[in-house]
Amino acid sequence: MALPVAKALLDLLFPPLCIGCRGQVSDAGFCAACWSQVTFLDGPSCACCGLPFGVALDGEMLCAGCLATPPAFDSARAILSYDEHSRAAILGLKHADRLELVPGFARWLGRSGRAVLERCDLVVPVPLHRGRLWQRRYNQAAELARRLARDWNLVCDPLALIRSRATPSQGAMASAKARRRNVQRAFRVPDSARIAGRCVLLLDDVVTTGATVEACARALKRAGAKEVHVLALARVVKASQMPI
Ligand SMILES: [Zn+2]
Ligand SMILES: [Zn+2]
């Protein structure tokens, strides 16, 4: 049977469910109601870290944070704002074995990350520590990275970067400072020959304060990465970070 026909038949027998509420899906994995509530981060943003700006500005602009302390990564982008509307879908992927969401999410990542995907030659997921990997059985960032690399004909190397220190979950850390301290020197490149001179796409599911991707980018740059571009499904956009 031709593949599109098989797919149409499968969709008929098992209609895909909304990733927000498990209702009937309309577009790109969401039902119409959930879709209208999700905030896509495709507006004007900081040219480096992707922080959304409230208004459109001329040319490439950097946010105050990137101007004061340039990050170790060259750019960072996320598709969605991590809020009460996108949380169910992302936590489903993280904790509830909803791996059927991976192909759809990878397509979204491909769409909004096109510019960096065309530059990069290696996809590296933010690693989980072995203990946590064992608890969850899979690393959601690695699943996304693998699928994205396959879609874009790139090499995925989930072992290029390892978490050498088990750190308390970032979600449990109260302040940004605590999160930064938590992940300092937690990441290591075991074999720099796999990274040196490469243009690396670092993949994460949710960027909270940016401390984890910053620590990963630093380790990759120390190992000789030419460029590091971060791509994530979602990021926390705090009201206090928004320009007035
Ligand atoms: Zn829904
Ligand atoms: Zn910035």
Coordinates of C-alpha atoms and ligand atoms in Angstrom, one line a residue:
M1 CA 0.0 0.0 0.0
A2 CA 1.3 3.5 -0.8
L3 CA 2.4 5.3 2.3
P4 CA 0.0 8.3 2.1
V5 CA -2.9 5.9 1.8
A6 CA -1.7 3.9 4.8
K7 CA -1.3 7.1 6.8
A8 CA -4.8 8.3 5.8
L9 CA -6.2 4.9 6.8
L10 CA -4.4 5.0 10.2
D11 CA -5.7 8.5 10.8
L12 CA -9.2 7.3 10.1
L13 CA -8.9 4.4 12.4
F14 CA -7.0 6.2 15.2
P15 CA -7.6 9.9 14.7
P16 CA -4.6 11.8 16.2
L17 CA -5.4 13.5 19.5
C18 CA -4.8 17.1 20.5
I19 CA -1.5 17.3 22.4
G20 CA -3.0 19.8 24.8
C21 CA -6.3 18.2 25.8
R22 CA -6.5 14.9 23.9
G23 CA -9.6 16.3 22.1
Q24 CA -10.0 16.0 18.3
V25 CA -7.1 17.5 16.5
S26 CA -7.3 20.2 13.8
D27 CA -3.9 21.5 12.9
A28 CA -0.3 20.6 13.8
G29 CA -1.2 18.4 16.7
F30 CA -3.5 20.8 18.5
C31 CA -7.3 21.2 18.5
A32 CA -8.6 24.6 17.5
A33 CA -9.2 25.7 21.1
C34 CA -5.8 24.8 22.3
W35 CA -4.1 26.1 19.2
S36 CA -5.6 29.5 19.7
Q37 CA -4.2 29.7 23.3
V38 CA -0.6 28.6 22.5
T39 CA 1.9 31.4 22.2
F40 CA 4.3 31.0 19.3
L41 CA 7.6 32.8 19.6
D42 CA 7.9 34.0 16.0
G43 CA 7.7 37.7 16.6
P44 CA 10.6 40.2 16.9
S45 CA 13.2 38.9 19.3
C46 CA 16.8 39.4 20.5
A47 CA 19.2 38.3 17.7
C48 CA 21.2 36.3 20.1
C49 CA 19.1 34.7 22.8
G50 CA 15.7 34.9 21.1
L51 CA 14.1 36.8 24.0
P52 CA 10.8 38.2 22.5
F53 CA 10.6 41.9 22.2
G54 CA 7.1 43.5 22.6
V55 CA 7.6 45.7 19.5
A56 CA 9.3 45.3 16.1
L57 CA 12.7 47.1 16.0
D58 CA 14.8 48.0 13.0
G59 CA 17.8 45.6 12.2
E60 CA 19.3 43.0 14.5
M61 CA 18.9 44.0 18.1
L62 CA 20.3 42.4 21.2
C63 CA 18.5 42.4 24.6
A64 CA 20.1 44.0 27.6
G65 CA 21.2 40.7 29.0
C66 CA 23.1 39.6 25.9
L67 CA 24.7 43.1 25.6
A68 CA 25.9 43.0 29.2
T69 CA 27.0 39.3 29.2
P70 CA 27.3 37.7 25.8
P71 CA 26.2 34.0 26.1
A72 CA 28.5 31.1 25.2
F73 CA 26.1 30.1 22.4
D74 CA 25.8 32.0 19.1
S75 CA 22.0 31.9 19.0
A76 CA 19.0 30.4 20.8
R77 CA 15.4 30.0 19.6
A78 CA 12.3 28.3 20.9
I79 CA 9.1 27.6 19.2
L80 CA 6.6 28.1 22.0
S81 CA 6.2 30.1 25.2
Y82 CA 6.2 27.6 28.1
D83 CA 3.0 28.4 29.9
E84 CA -0.2 26.8 31.2
H85 CA -1.3 26.2 27.6
S86 CA 1.8 24.5 26.3
R87 CA 2.8 22.7 29.5
A88 CA 0.5 19.6 29.1
A89 CA 2.0 18.8 25.7
I90 CA 5.6 19.2 26.8
L91 CA 5.2 17.4 30.1
G92 CA 3.5 14.6 28.2
L93 CA 6.6 14.2 26.1
K94 CA 8.8 14.4 29.1
H95 CA 7.1 12.1 31.7
A96 CA 4.2 10.3 30.0
D97 CA 5.9 8.3 27.3
R98 CA 4.0 10.3 24.6
L99 CA 6.7 9.6 22.0
E100 CA 4.1 9.8 19.2
L101 CA 4.5 13.6 19.6
V102 CA 8.1 13.5 18.5
P103 CA 7.6 13.6 14.7
G104 CA 5.2 16.5 14.9
F105 CA 7.4 18.5 17.3
A106 CA 10.5 17.8 15.1
R107 CA 8.6 19.2 12.1
W108 CA 7.9 22.4 14.1
L109 CA 11.5 22.6 15.1
G110 CA 12.6 22.2 11.5
R111 CA 10.3 24.9 10.4
S112 CA 11.3 27.6 12.9
G113 CA 15.0 26.5 13.0
R114 CA 15.5 26.3 9.3
A115 CA 18.2 29.0 9.3
V116 CA 20.4 27.3 11.9
L117 CA 19.7 23.8 10.6
E118 CA 21.1 24.9 7.3
R119 CA 24.3 26.1 9.0
C120 CA 24.9 23.2 11.4
D121 CA 26.4 19.8 10.7
L122 CA 25.9 18.1 14.1
V123 CA 22.9 17.8 16.4
V124 CA 23.6 17.2 20.1
P125 CA 20.8 16.9 22.7
V126 CA 21.1 18.3 26.2
P127 CA 22.0 15.1 28.1
L128 CA 20.3 13.6 31.1
H129 CA 22.4 12.0 33.9
R130 CA 22.5 8.2 33.7
G131 CA 20.3 7.9 36.9
R132 CA 17.6 10.1 35.5
L133 CA 17.8 8.5 32.1
W134 CA 17.1 5.2 33.8
Q135 CA 14.1 6.6 35.7
R136 CA 12.5 8.0 32.6
R137 CA 13.8 5.4 30.2
Y138 CA 14.4 7.9 27.4
N139 CA 15.8 11.4 27.0
Q140 CA 13.1 13.5 25.3
A141 CA 15.7 15.9 24.0
A142 CA 17.6 13.1 22.4
E143 CA 14.5 11.7 20.8
L144 CA 13.7 15.1 19.3
A145 CA 17.4 15.5 18.2
R146 CA 17.4 12.1 16.5
R147 CA 14.2 12.7 14.6
L148 CA 15.3 16.3 13.6
A149 CA 18.7 15.0 12.4
R150 CA 17.0 12.3 10.3
D151 CA 14.6 14.9 8.7
W152 CA 17.5 17.2 7.9
N153 CA 20.1 14.6 6.9
L154 CA 22.4 15.7 9.7
V155 CA 24.5 13.6 12.1
C156 CA 23.0 13.2 15.6
D157 CA 25.5 12.5 18.4
P158 CA 23.7 12.0 21.7
L159 CA 27.0 11.0 23.4
A160 CA 29.1 13.9 22.3
L161 CA 28.2 15.8 25.5
I162 CA 27.6 14.0 28.8
R163 CA 26.3 15.1 32.2
S164 CA 29.1 14.1 34.4
R165 CA 27.5 15.2 37.7
A166 CA 24.0 14.4 38.8
T167 CA 22.4 17.7 39.6
P168 CA 19.1 18.3 41.4
S169 CA 16.3 18.9 38.9
Q170 CA 16.5 22.4 37.5
G171 CA 12.7 22.7 38.1
A172 CA 13.3 22.4 41.8
M173 CA 15.8 25.3 42.0
A174 CA 14.3 28.5 43.2
S175 CA 16.5 31.3 41.8
A176 CA 18.3 31.8 38.6
K177 CA 21.6 32.0 40.6
A178 CA 20.9 28.6 42.2
R179 CA 20.2 27.1 38.8
R180 CA 23.5 28.5 37.4
R181 CA 25.5 27.2 40.3
N182 CA 23.7 23.8 40.0
V183 CA 24.8 23.2 36.4
Q184 CA 28.3 24.8 36.5
R185 CA 30.8 22.2 35.3
A186 CA 28.1 19.5 35.1
F187 CA 28.7 18.9 31.4
R188 CA 31.7 17.5 29.7
V189 CA 32.7 16.5 26.1
P190 CA 34.5 13.1 26.5
D191 CA 36.1 13.3 23.1
S192 CA 36.8 16.7 21.7
A193 CA 37.6 15.3 18.2
R194 CA 33.9 14.8 17.8
I195 CA 33.1 18.5 18.4
A196 CA 36.2 20.4 17.3
G197 CA 35.6 22.6 14.3
R198 CA 31.9 21.6 14.0
C199 CA 28.9 23.8 13.9
V200 CA 26.7 22.3 16.6
L201 CA 22.9 22.5 17.0
L202 CA 22.2 22.0 20.7
L203 CA 18.7 20.7 21.3
D204 CA 16.6 21.0 24.4
D205 CA 12.9 20.6 25.2
V206 CA 12.3 23.5 27.6
V207 CA 14.7 26.4 28.3
T208 CA 13.9 27.9 31.7
T209 CA 16.6 30.4 32.7
G210 CA 19.1 29.4 30.0
A211 CA 21.6 28.2 32.7
T212 CA 21.7 24.6 31.3
V213 CA 22.1 25.5 27.7
E214 CA 24.7 28.1 28.6
A215 CA 26.7 25.4 30.6
C216 CA 26.4 23.0 27.7
A217 CA 27.4 25.6 25.1
R218 CA 30.4 26.5 27.2
A219 CA 31.5 22.8 27.4
L220 CA 31.1 22.5 23.6
K221 CA 33.0 25.7 22.9
R222 CA 35.8 24.6 25.2
A223 CA 36.0 21.4 23.1
G224 CA 36.5 23.5 20.0
A225 CA 33.0 23.9 18.5
K226 CA 33.1 26.6 15.9
E227 CA 29.5 27.6 16.6
V228 CA 26.7 26.5 19.0
H229 CA 23.1 27.2 18.2
V230 CA 20.4 26.3 20.6
L231 CA 17.0 25.1 19.5
A232 CA 14.2 24.3 22.0
L233 CA 10.5 23.4 21.9
A234 CA 9.6 26.0 24.5
R235 CA 11.1 28.7 26.8
V236 CA 9.9 30.4 29.9
V237 CA 9.2 34.1 29.1
K238 CA 8.9 35.9 32.3
A239 CA 6.9 39.1 32.4
S240 CA 9.8 40.8 34.2
Q241 CA 12.1 40.0 31.3
M242 CA 9.8 41.7 28.8
P243 CA 10.8 45.2 27.7
I244 CA 8.3 47.8 29.0
Ligands
ZN1 ZN -6.9 20.6 22.7
ZN2 ZN 19.4 38.3 24.3

